[in-house]
Amino acid sequence: AKFSSPYLQVSDSLPHFLPLRHATPPDTRRRTMSAMSLASTFSVARTAGLAKSRVTKTTRRAAVATKAVVKVGDAAPDFTLMGAGFETTTLSSLKGSKVVLAFFPAAFSGDADGGCQCQLASLQGIAKEDGVEVLGITCDTPFVMGPWSETAGIKCLSDVSNKTQEAYVGTIDFGKFLDDLDVSTNMAGYMSCKRGCVVLDADQKVLYTWTGMPDQLPDASEIQAALGIGKVNL
């Protein structure tokens, strides 16, 4: 099932960027995962039957709780969040460098071809080769951040209150989203963030923001453009 394009803002002053090192067909750059692909990321899906007729735009809208607050040109809201070993990271301490904030609904969901792991893996080249600070943010506890950061190859932070996620990309009733796909049972009320990406300049002004539903992925080339670079490992 495919849905309409997610909300997107890009600064008018973005620099020109080079083609991707490994070109991706245009029709697959904006990835939208099917209900079956999303379901396969959860072990319960092995016994769950997907009712495709229930995957409707009405269902998707009903799962959304809040809308993103930040816009291109805004000053980025500061935060201090815990990561592996309960060590804290404060956004304002990174001023002077460009930062990418990658918001995702849940750790250990999806694989290299879809979902949260795919989202973060697409940013590894930006973090390791271009030296840009990339931070993954989700509602999972700090206990999970160590092993998940190793798996994802990106430093990830815990936002159990959802406050940072609400400020940047908005939150979603992720449990209802999964229940409506017949992936889970009685998970409605489990709140997490919408999938999203926010790029900040060295002064921590917002250069770019993208938000989508859990079955959508951001376009890495748009993130490159906002950073003024021309390569990413996909």
PDB file of C-alpha atoms in Angstrom:
ATOM      1  CA  ALA A   1       0.000   0.000   0.000  1.00  0.00           C
ATOM      2  CA  LYS A   2       1.316   3.420  -0.947  1.00  0.00           C
ATOM      3  CA  PHE A   3       0.361   6.698   0.620  1.00  0.00           C
ATOM      4  CA  SER A   4       0.761  10.380  -0.122  1.00  0.00           C
ATOM      5  CA  SER A   5       4.139  12.076   0.250  1.00  0.00           C
ATOM      6  CA  PRO A   6       5.049  13.162   3.796  1.00  0.00           C
ATOM      7  CA  TYR A   7       5.444  16.750   4.936  1.00  0.00           C
ATOM      8  CA  LEU A   8       8.707  18.264   3.742  1.00  0.00           C
ATOM      9  CA  GLN A   9      10.533  21.565   4.108  1.00  0.00           C
ATOM     10  CA  VAL A  10      13.860  22.493   2.580  1.00  0.00           C
ATOM     11  CA  SER A  11      15.776  25.757   2.902  1.00  0.00           C
ATOM     12  CA  ASP A  12      15.771  27.896  -0.266  1.00  0.00           C
ATOM     13  CA  SER A  13      19.514  28.415   0.091  1.00  0.00           C
ATOM     14  CA  LEU A  14      20.579  24.789  -0.043  1.00  0.00           C
ATOM     15  CA  PRO A  15      23.816  24.250  -2.026  1.00  0.00           C
ATOM     16  CA  HIS A  16      23.932  22.165  -5.193  1.00  0.00           C
ATOM     17  CA  PHE A  17      24.914  18.580  -4.498  1.00  0.00           C
ATOM     18  CA  LEU A  18      26.546  15.796  -6.480  1.00  0.00           C
ATOM     19  CA  PRO A  19      24.825  12.558  -7.551  1.00  0.00           C
ATOM     20  CA  LEU A  20      24.853   9.659  -5.130  1.00  0.00           C
ATOM     21  CA  ARG A  21      27.880   7.380  -5.310  1.00  0.00           C
ATOM     22  CA  HIS A  22      25.539   4.451  -5.937  1.00  0.00           C
ATOM     23  CA  ALA A  23      22.619   5.782  -7.946  1.00  0.00           C
ATOM     24  CA  THR A  24      19.159   4.726  -6.789  1.00  0.00           C
ATOM     25  CA  PRO A  25      16.253   4.477  -9.242  1.00  0.00           C
ATOM     26  CA  PRO A  26      14.017   7.539  -8.832  1.00  0.00           C
ATOM     27  CA  ASP A  27      10.955   5.451  -8.090  1.00  0.00           C
ATOM     28  CA  THR A  28      12.665   3.868  -5.088  1.00  0.00           C
ATOM     29  CA  ARG A  29      14.368   6.945  -3.590  1.00  0.00           C
ATOM     30  CA  ARG A  30      11.311   7.782  -1.506  1.00  0.00           C
ATOM     31  CA  ARG A  31      10.768   4.375   0.028  1.00  0.00           C
ATOM     32  CA  THR A  32       7.314   3.360   1.240  1.00  0.00           C
ATOM     33  CA  MET A  33       7.247  -0.025   2.934  1.00  0.00           C
ATOM     34  CA  SER A  34       4.283  -2.322   2.431  1.00  0.00           C
ATOM     35  CA  ALA A  35       2.222  -3.596   5.319  1.00  0.00           C
ATOM     36  CA  MET A  36       3.841  -7.016   4.881  1.00  0.00           C
ATOM     37  CA  SER A  37       7.347  -5.515   5.005  1.00  0.00           C
ATOM     38  CA  LEU A  38       6.537  -3.627   8.187  1.00  0.00           C
ATOM     39  CA  ALA A  39       4.922  -6.676   9.765  1.00  0.00           C
ATOM     40  CA  SER A  40       7.938  -8.854   9.033  1.00  0.00           C
ATOM     41  CA  THR A  41      10.000  -6.723  11.401  1.00  0.00           C
ATOM     42  CA  PHE A  42       8.062  -8.017  14.383  1.00  0.00           C
ATOM     43  CA  SER A  43       8.173 -11.628  15.532  1.00  0.00           C
ATOM     44  CA  VAL A  44       4.435 -11.698  16.238  1.00  0.00           C
ATOM     45  CA  ALA A  45       3.810 -11.162  12.544  1.00  0.00           C
ATOM     46  CA  ARG A  46       4.691 -14.785  11.898  1.00  0.00           C
ATOM     47  CA  THR A  47       1.301 -15.800  13.206  1.00  0.00           C
ATOM     48  CA  ALA A  48      -0.629 -12.615  12.502  1.00  0.00           C
ATOM     49  CA  GLY A  49      -2.800 -12.360   9.389  1.00  0.00           C
ATOM     50  CA  LEU A  50      -2.659  -8.965   7.735  1.00  0.00           C
ATOM     51  CA  ALA A  51      -6.019  -7.464   6.905  1.00  0.00           C
ATOM     52  CA  LYS A  52      -4.970  -5.234   4.045  1.00  0.00           C
ATOM     53  CA  SER A  53      -8.380  -3.683   3.783  1.00  0.00           C
ATOM     54  CA  ARG A  54      -7.794  -2.095   7.177  1.00  0.00           C
ATOM     55  CA  VAL A  55      -4.683  -0.256   6.057  1.00  0.00           C
ATOM     56  CA  THR A  56      -6.464   2.969   5.135  1.00  0.00           C
ATOM     57  CA  LYS A  57      -5.629   6.624   5.185  1.00  0.00           C
ATOM     58  CA  THR A  58      -8.272   7.048   7.881  1.00  0.00           C
ATOM     59  CA  THR A  59      -6.441   4.570  10.093  1.00  0.00           C
ATOM     60  CA  ARG A  60      -3.130   6.343   9.498  1.00  0.00           C
ATOM     61  CA  ARG A  61      -4.581   9.742  10.415  1.00  0.00           C
ATOM     62  CA  ALA A  62      -6.218   8.345  13.557  1.00  0.00           C
ATOM     63  CA  ALA A  63      -2.849   7.112  14.833  1.00  0.00           C
ATOM     64  CA  VAL A  64      -1.245  10.548  14.640  1.00  0.00           C
ATOM     65  CA  ALA A  65      -1.289  12.398  17.964  1.00  0.00           C
ATOM     66  CA  THR A  66       0.663  15.610  17.364  1.00  0.00           C
ATOM     67  CA  LYS A  67       2.251  17.566  14.552  1.00  0.00           C
ATOM     68  CA  ALA A  68       5.873  18.647  14.351  1.00  0.00           C
ATOM     69  CA  VAL A  69       6.666  22.069  15.779  1.00  0.00           C
ATOM     70  CA  VAL A  70      10.029  23.017  14.249  1.00  0.00           C
ATOM     71  CA  LYS A  71      10.216  24.636  10.829  1.00  0.00           C
ATOM     72  CA  VAL A  72      13.060  25.549   8.507  1.00  0.00           C
ATOM     73  CA  GLY A  73      14.768  28.651   9.893  1.00  0.00           C
ATOM     74  CA  ASP A  74      13.801  27.983  13.522  1.00  0.00           C
ATOM     75  CA  ALA A  75      16.336  27.777  16.325  1.00  0.00           C
ATOM     76  CA  ALA A  76      16.614  24.133  17.331  1.00  0.00           C
ATOM     77  CA  PRO A  77      15.119  23.398  20.780  1.00  0.00           C
ATOM     78  CA  ASP A  78      17.888  22.306  23.126  1.00  0.00           C
ATOM     79  CA  PHE A  79      17.745  18.930  24.852  1.00  0.00           C
ATOM     80  CA  THR A  80      19.741  16.651  27.112  1.00  0.00           C
ATOM     81  CA  LEU A  81      19.085  12.945  26.577  1.00  0.00           C
ATOM     82  CA  MET A  82      20.640   9.739  27.868  1.00  0.00           C
ATOM     83  CA  GLY A  83      22.318   7.149  25.711  1.00  0.00           C
ATOM     84  CA  ALA A  84      24.343   3.998  26.339  1.00  0.00           C
ATOM     85  CA  GLY A  85      25.447   3.646  29.946  1.00  0.00           C
ATOM     86  CA  PHE A  86      23.106   6.500  30.928  1.00  0.00           C
ATOM     87  CA  GLU A  87      25.633   9.016  29.567  1.00  0.00           C
ATOM     88  CA  THR A  88      24.005  12.287  28.572  1.00  0.00           C
ATOM     89  CA  THR A  89      24.304  14.279  25.360  1.00  0.00           C
ATOM     90  CA  THR A  90      23.261  17.945  25.217  1.00  0.00           C
ATOM     91  CA  LEU A  91      22.482  19.375  21.793  1.00  0.00           C
ATOM     92  CA  SER A  92      23.861  22.856  22.543  1.00  0.00           C
ATOM     93  CA  SER A  93      27.280  21.322  23.300  1.00  0.00           C
ATOM     94  CA  LEU A  94      27.520  20.420  19.602  1.00  0.00           C
ATOM     95  CA  LYS A  95      27.150  24.012  18.396  1.00  0.00           C
ATOM     96  CA  GLY A  96      29.724  24.820  15.736  1.00  0.00           C
ATOM     97  CA  SER A  97      29.074  21.650  13.753  1.00  0.00           C
ATOM     98  CA  LYS A  98      26.205  20.536  11.555  1.00  0.00           C
ATOM     99  CA  VAL A  99      23.983  17.917  13.173  1.00  0.00           C
ATOM    100  CA  VAL A 100      21.498  15.393  11.806  1.00  0.00           C
ATOM    101  CA  LEU A 101      18.730  14.232  14.140  1.00  0.00           C
ATOM    102  CA  ALA A 102      17.127  10.952  13.040  1.00  0.00           C
ATOM    103  CA  PHE A 103      13.867  10.133  14.819  1.00  0.00           C
ATOM    104  CA  PHE A 104      12.536   6.562  14.681  1.00  0.00           C
ATOM    105  CA  PRO A 105       9.647   4.717  16.394  1.00  0.00           C
ATOM    106  CA  ALA A 106      11.452   1.751  17.975  1.00  0.00           C
ATOM    107  CA  ALA A 107      14.856   0.127  18.332  1.00  0.00           C
ATOM    108  CA  PHE A 108      15.383  -3.331  16.831  1.00  0.00           C
ATOM    109  CA  SER A 109      12.550  -2.879  14.377  1.00  0.00           C
ATOM    110  CA  GLY A 110      13.220  -3.432  10.713  1.00  0.00           C
ATOM    111  CA  ASP A 111      16.401  -4.613   9.049  1.00  0.00           C
ATOM    112  CA  ALA A 112      18.939  -3.375   6.508  1.00  0.00           C
ATOM    113  CA  ASP A 113      16.230  -3.272   3.826  1.00  0.00           C
ATOM    114  CA  GLY A 114      13.477  -1.486   5.697  1.00  0.00           C
ATOM    115  CA  GLY A 115      12.402   0.194   8.904  1.00  0.00           C
ATOM    116  CA  CYS A 116      14.479   1.838  11.595  1.00  0.00           C
ATOM    117  CA  GLN A 117      17.703  -0.048  10.939  1.00  0.00           C
ATOM    118  CA  CYS A 118      17.561   0.887   7.261  1.00  0.00           C
ATOM    119  CA  GLN A 119      16.877   4.530   8.143  1.00  0.00           C
ATOM    120  CA  LEU A 120      19.944   4.785  10.390  1.00  0.00           C
ATOM    121  CA  ALA A 121      22.191   2.674   8.150  1.00  0.00           C
ATOM    122  CA  SER A 122      21.611   5.152   5.314  1.00  0.00           C
ATOM    123  CA  LEU A 123      23.229   7.835   7.480  1.00  0.00           C
ATOM    124  CA  GLN A 124      26.385   5.920   8.404  1.00  0.00           C
ATOM    125  CA  GLY A 125      28.394   7.377   5.525  1.00  0.00           C
ATOM    126  CA  ILE A 126      27.419  10.911   6.554  1.00  0.00           C
ATOM    127  CA  ALA A 127      28.554  10.219  10.100  1.00  0.00           C
ATOM    128  CA  LYS A 128      31.752   8.276   9.408  1.00  0.00           C
ATOM    129  CA  GLU A 129      33.047   9.684   6.121  1.00  0.00           C
ATOM    130  CA  ASP A 130      31.834  13.271   6.261  1.00  0.00           C
ATOM    131  CA  GLY A 131      32.270  13.765   9.988  1.00  0.00           C
ATOM    132  CA  VAL A 132      28.743  15.031  10.583  1.00  0.00           C
ATOM    133  CA  GLU A 133      27.274  14.382  14.037  1.00  0.00           C
ATOM    134  CA  VAL A 134      24.299  12.054  13.584  1.00  0.00           C
ATOM    135  CA  LEU A 135      22.061  11.282  16.554  1.00  0.00           C
ATOM    136  CA  GLY A 136      19.260   8.735  16.539  1.00  0.00           C
ATOM    137  CA  ILE A 137      16.386   9.512  18.923  1.00  0.00           C
ATOM    138  CA  THR A 138      13.564   7.238  20.080  1.00  0.00           C
ATOM    139  CA  CYS A 139      11.399   6.560  23.137  1.00  0.00           C
ATOM    140  CA  ASP A 140      13.142   3.319  24.146  1.00  0.00           C
ATOM    141  CA  THR A 141      14.972   3.246  27.491  1.00  0.00           C
ATOM    142  CA  PRO A 142      18.703   3.907  27.956  1.00  0.00           C
ATOM    143  CA  PHE A 143      19.173   0.181  28.657  1.00  0.00           C
ATOM    144  CA  VAL A 144      18.536  -0.465  24.960  1.00  0.00           C
ATOM    145  CA  MET A 145      20.704   2.319  23.551  1.00  0.00           C
ATOM    146  CA  GLY A 146      24.064   0.528  23.876  1.00  0.00           C
ATOM    147  CA  PRO A 147      23.299  -2.629  21.868  1.00  0.00           C
ATOM    148  CA  TRP A 148      21.033  -0.747  19.469  1.00  0.00           C
ATOM    149  CA  SER A 149      23.681   1.909  18.723  1.00  0.00           C
ATOM    150  CA  GLU A 150      26.144  -0.874  17.885  1.00  0.00           C
ATOM    151  CA  THR A 151      23.624  -2.548  15.598  1.00  0.00           C
ATOM    152  CA  ALA A 152      22.599   0.680  13.867  1.00  0.00           C
ATOM    153  CA  GLY A 153      26.113   2.115  13.608  1.00  0.00           C
ATOM    154  CA  ILE A 154      24.777   5.462  14.870  1.00  0.00           C
ATOM    155  CA  LYS A 155      24.827   6.988  18.350  1.00  0.00           C
ATOM    156  CA  CYS A 156      21.271   6.742  19.675  1.00  0.00           C
ATOM    157  CA  LEU A 157      19.567   8.550  22.546  1.00  0.00           C
ATOM    158  CA  SER A 158      16.568   7.798  24.756  1.00  0.00           C
ATOM    159  CA  ASP A 159      13.611  10.184  24.974  1.00  0.00           C
ATOM    160  CA  VAL A 160      11.260   8.268  27.268  1.00  0.00           C
ATOM    161  CA  SER A 161       9.147  11.365  27.939  1.00  0.00           C
ATOM    162  CA  ASN A 162       8.603  11.946  24.194  1.00  0.00           C
ATOM    163  CA  LYS A 163       9.088  15.682  24.782  1.00  0.00           C
ATOM    164  CA  THR A 164      11.983  16.103  22.350  1.00  0.00           C
ATOM    165  CA  GLN A 165      10.237  13.985  19.746  1.00  0.00           C
ATOM    166  CA  GLU A 166       7.048  16.029  20.083  1.00  0.00           C
ATOM    167  CA  ALA A 167       8.995  19.261  19.633  1.00  0.00           C
ATOM    168  CA  TYR A 168      10.810  18.152  16.498  1.00  0.00           C
ATOM    169  CA  VAL A 169       8.732  15.648  14.499  1.00  0.00           C
ATOM    170  CA  GLY A 170       5.557  14.915  16.448  1.00  0.00           C
ATOM    171  CA  THR A 171       4.401  11.721  18.114  1.00  0.00           C
ATOM    172  CA  ILE A 172       2.144   8.867  17.067  1.00  0.00           C
ATOM    173  CA  ASP A 173       0.122   6.130  18.746  1.00  0.00           C
ATOM    174  CA  PHE A 174       2.532   3.513  17.452  1.00  0.00           C
ATOM    175  CA  GLY A 175       0.645   0.732  19.221  1.00  0.00           C
ATOM    176  CA  LYS A 176      -2.577   1.618  17.402  1.00  0.00           C
ATOM    177  CA  PHE A 177      -0.673   1.791  14.124  1.00  0.00           C
ATOM    178  CA  LEU A 178       0.540  -1.785  14.654  1.00  0.00           C
ATOM    179  CA  ASP A 179      -2.817  -3.030  15.944  1.00  0.00           C
ATOM    180  CA  ASP A 180      -4.531  -1.667  12.838  1.00  0.00           C
ATOM    181  CA  LEU A 181      -2.105  -3.661  10.691  1.00  0.00           C
ATOM    182  CA  ASP A 182      -2.928  -6.809  12.697  1.00  0.00           C
ATOM    183  CA  VAL A 183       0.742  -6.992  13.625  1.00  0.00           C
ATOM    184  CA  SER A 184       0.108  -6.553  17.353  1.00  0.00           C
ATOM    185  CA  THR A 185      -2.741  -6.975  19.835  1.00  0.00           C
ATOM    186  CA  ASN A 186      -3.851  -4.437  22.467  1.00  0.00           C
ATOM    187  CA  MET A 187      -0.841  -2.161  21.986  1.00  0.00           C
ATOM    188  CA  ALA A 188      -2.943   0.967  21.402  1.00  0.00           C
ATOM    189  CA  GLY A 189      -1.755   3.772  23.650  1.00  0.00           C
ATOM    190  CA  TYR A 190       1.947   3.009  23.191  1.00  0.00           C
ATOM    191  CA  MET A 191       3.246   6.408  22.106  1.00  0.00           C
ATOM    192  CA  SER A 192       6.388   6.958  20.078  1.00  0.00           C
ATOM    193  CA  CYS A 193       7.645   9.452  17.522  1.00  0.00           C
ATOM    194  CA  LYS A 194       6.777   9.681  13.881  1.00  0.00           C
ATOM    195  CA  ARG A 195       9.659   8.800  11.599  1.00  0.00           C
ATOM    196  CA  GLY A 196      11.595  11.963  10.893  1.00  0.00           C
ATOM    197  CA  CYS A 197      14.840  13.734  10.113  1.00  0.00           C
ATOM    198  CA  VAL A 198      15.981  17.248  11.036  1.00  0.00           C
ATOM    199  CA  VAL A 199      19.228  18.850   9.806  1.00  0.00           C
ATOM    200  CA  LEU A 200      20.787  21.685  11.803  1.00  0.00           C
ATOM    201  CA  ASP A 201      23.471  24.122  10.706  1.00  0.00           C
ATOM    202  CA  ALA A 202      26.518  25.049  12.795  1.00  0.00           C
ATOM    203  CA  ASP A 203      24.462  27.717  14.611  1.00  0.00           C
ATOM    204  CA  GLN A 204      21.748  25.120  15.321  1.00  0.00           C
ATOM    205  CA  LYS A 205      19.180  26.651  13.017  1.00  0.00           C
ATOM    206  CA  VAL A 206      16.923  24.195  11.195  1.00  0.00           C
ATOM    207  CA  LEU A 207      18.014  23.688   7.578  1.00  0.00           C
ATOM    208  CA  TYR A 208      15.712  20.817   6.667  1.00  0.00           C
ATOM    209  CA  THR A 209      12.914  18.772   8.208  1.00  0.00           C
ATOM    210  CA  TRP A 210      11.049  15.661   7.057  1.00  0.00           C
ATOM    211  CA  THR A 211       8.366  13.674   8.840  1.00  0.00           C
ATOM    212  CA  GLY A 212       6.515  10.529   7.836  1.00  0.00           C
ATOM    213  CA  MET A 213       4.649   7.504   9.109  1.00  0.00           C
ATOM    214  CA  PRO A 214       6.446   4.334  10.352  1.00  0.00           C
ATOM    215  CA  ASP A 215       6.108   2.680   6.939  1.00  0.00           C
ATOM    216  CA  GLN A 216       7.920   5.534   5.163  1.00  0.00           C
ATOM    217  CA  LEU A 217      11.606   6.435   4.895  1.00  0.00           C
ATOM    218  CA  PRO A 218      13.310   9.785   4.202  1.00  0.00           C
ATOM    219  CA  ASP A 219      15.215  10.417   0.992  1.00  0.00           C
ATOM    220  CA  ALA A 220      18.945  10.365   1.794  1.00  0.00           C
ATOM    221  CA  SER A 221      19.733  12.647  -1.155  1.00  0.00           C
ATOM    222  CA  GLU A 222      17.617  15.421   0.403  1.00  0.00           C
ATOM    223  CA  ILE A 223      19.611  15.098   3.634  1.00  0.00           C
ATOM    224  CA  GLN A 224      22.836  15.313   1.603  1.00  0.00           C
ATOM    225  CA  ALA A 225      21.583  18.462  -0.089  1.00  0.00           C
ATOM    226  CA  ALA A 226      20.820  20.120   3.223  1.00  0.00           C
ATOM    227  CA  LEU A 227      24.341  19.286   4.449  1.00  0.00           C
ATOM    228  CA  GLY A 228      26.009  20.355   1.195  1.00  0.00           C
ATOM    229  CA  ILE A 229      27.608  16.960   0.556  1.00  0.00           C
ATOM    230  CA  GLY A 230      27.284  14.500  -2.284  1.00  0.00           C
ATOM    231  CA  LYS A 231      27.666  10.994  -1.024  1.00  0.00           C
ATOM    232  CA  VAL A 232      26.025   8.559   1.336  1.00  0.00           C
ATOM    233  CA  ASN A 233      26.264   4.806   1.845  1.00  0.00           C
ATOM    234  CA  LEU A 234      22.945   3.101   1.182  1.00  0.00           C
TER     235      LEU A 234
END
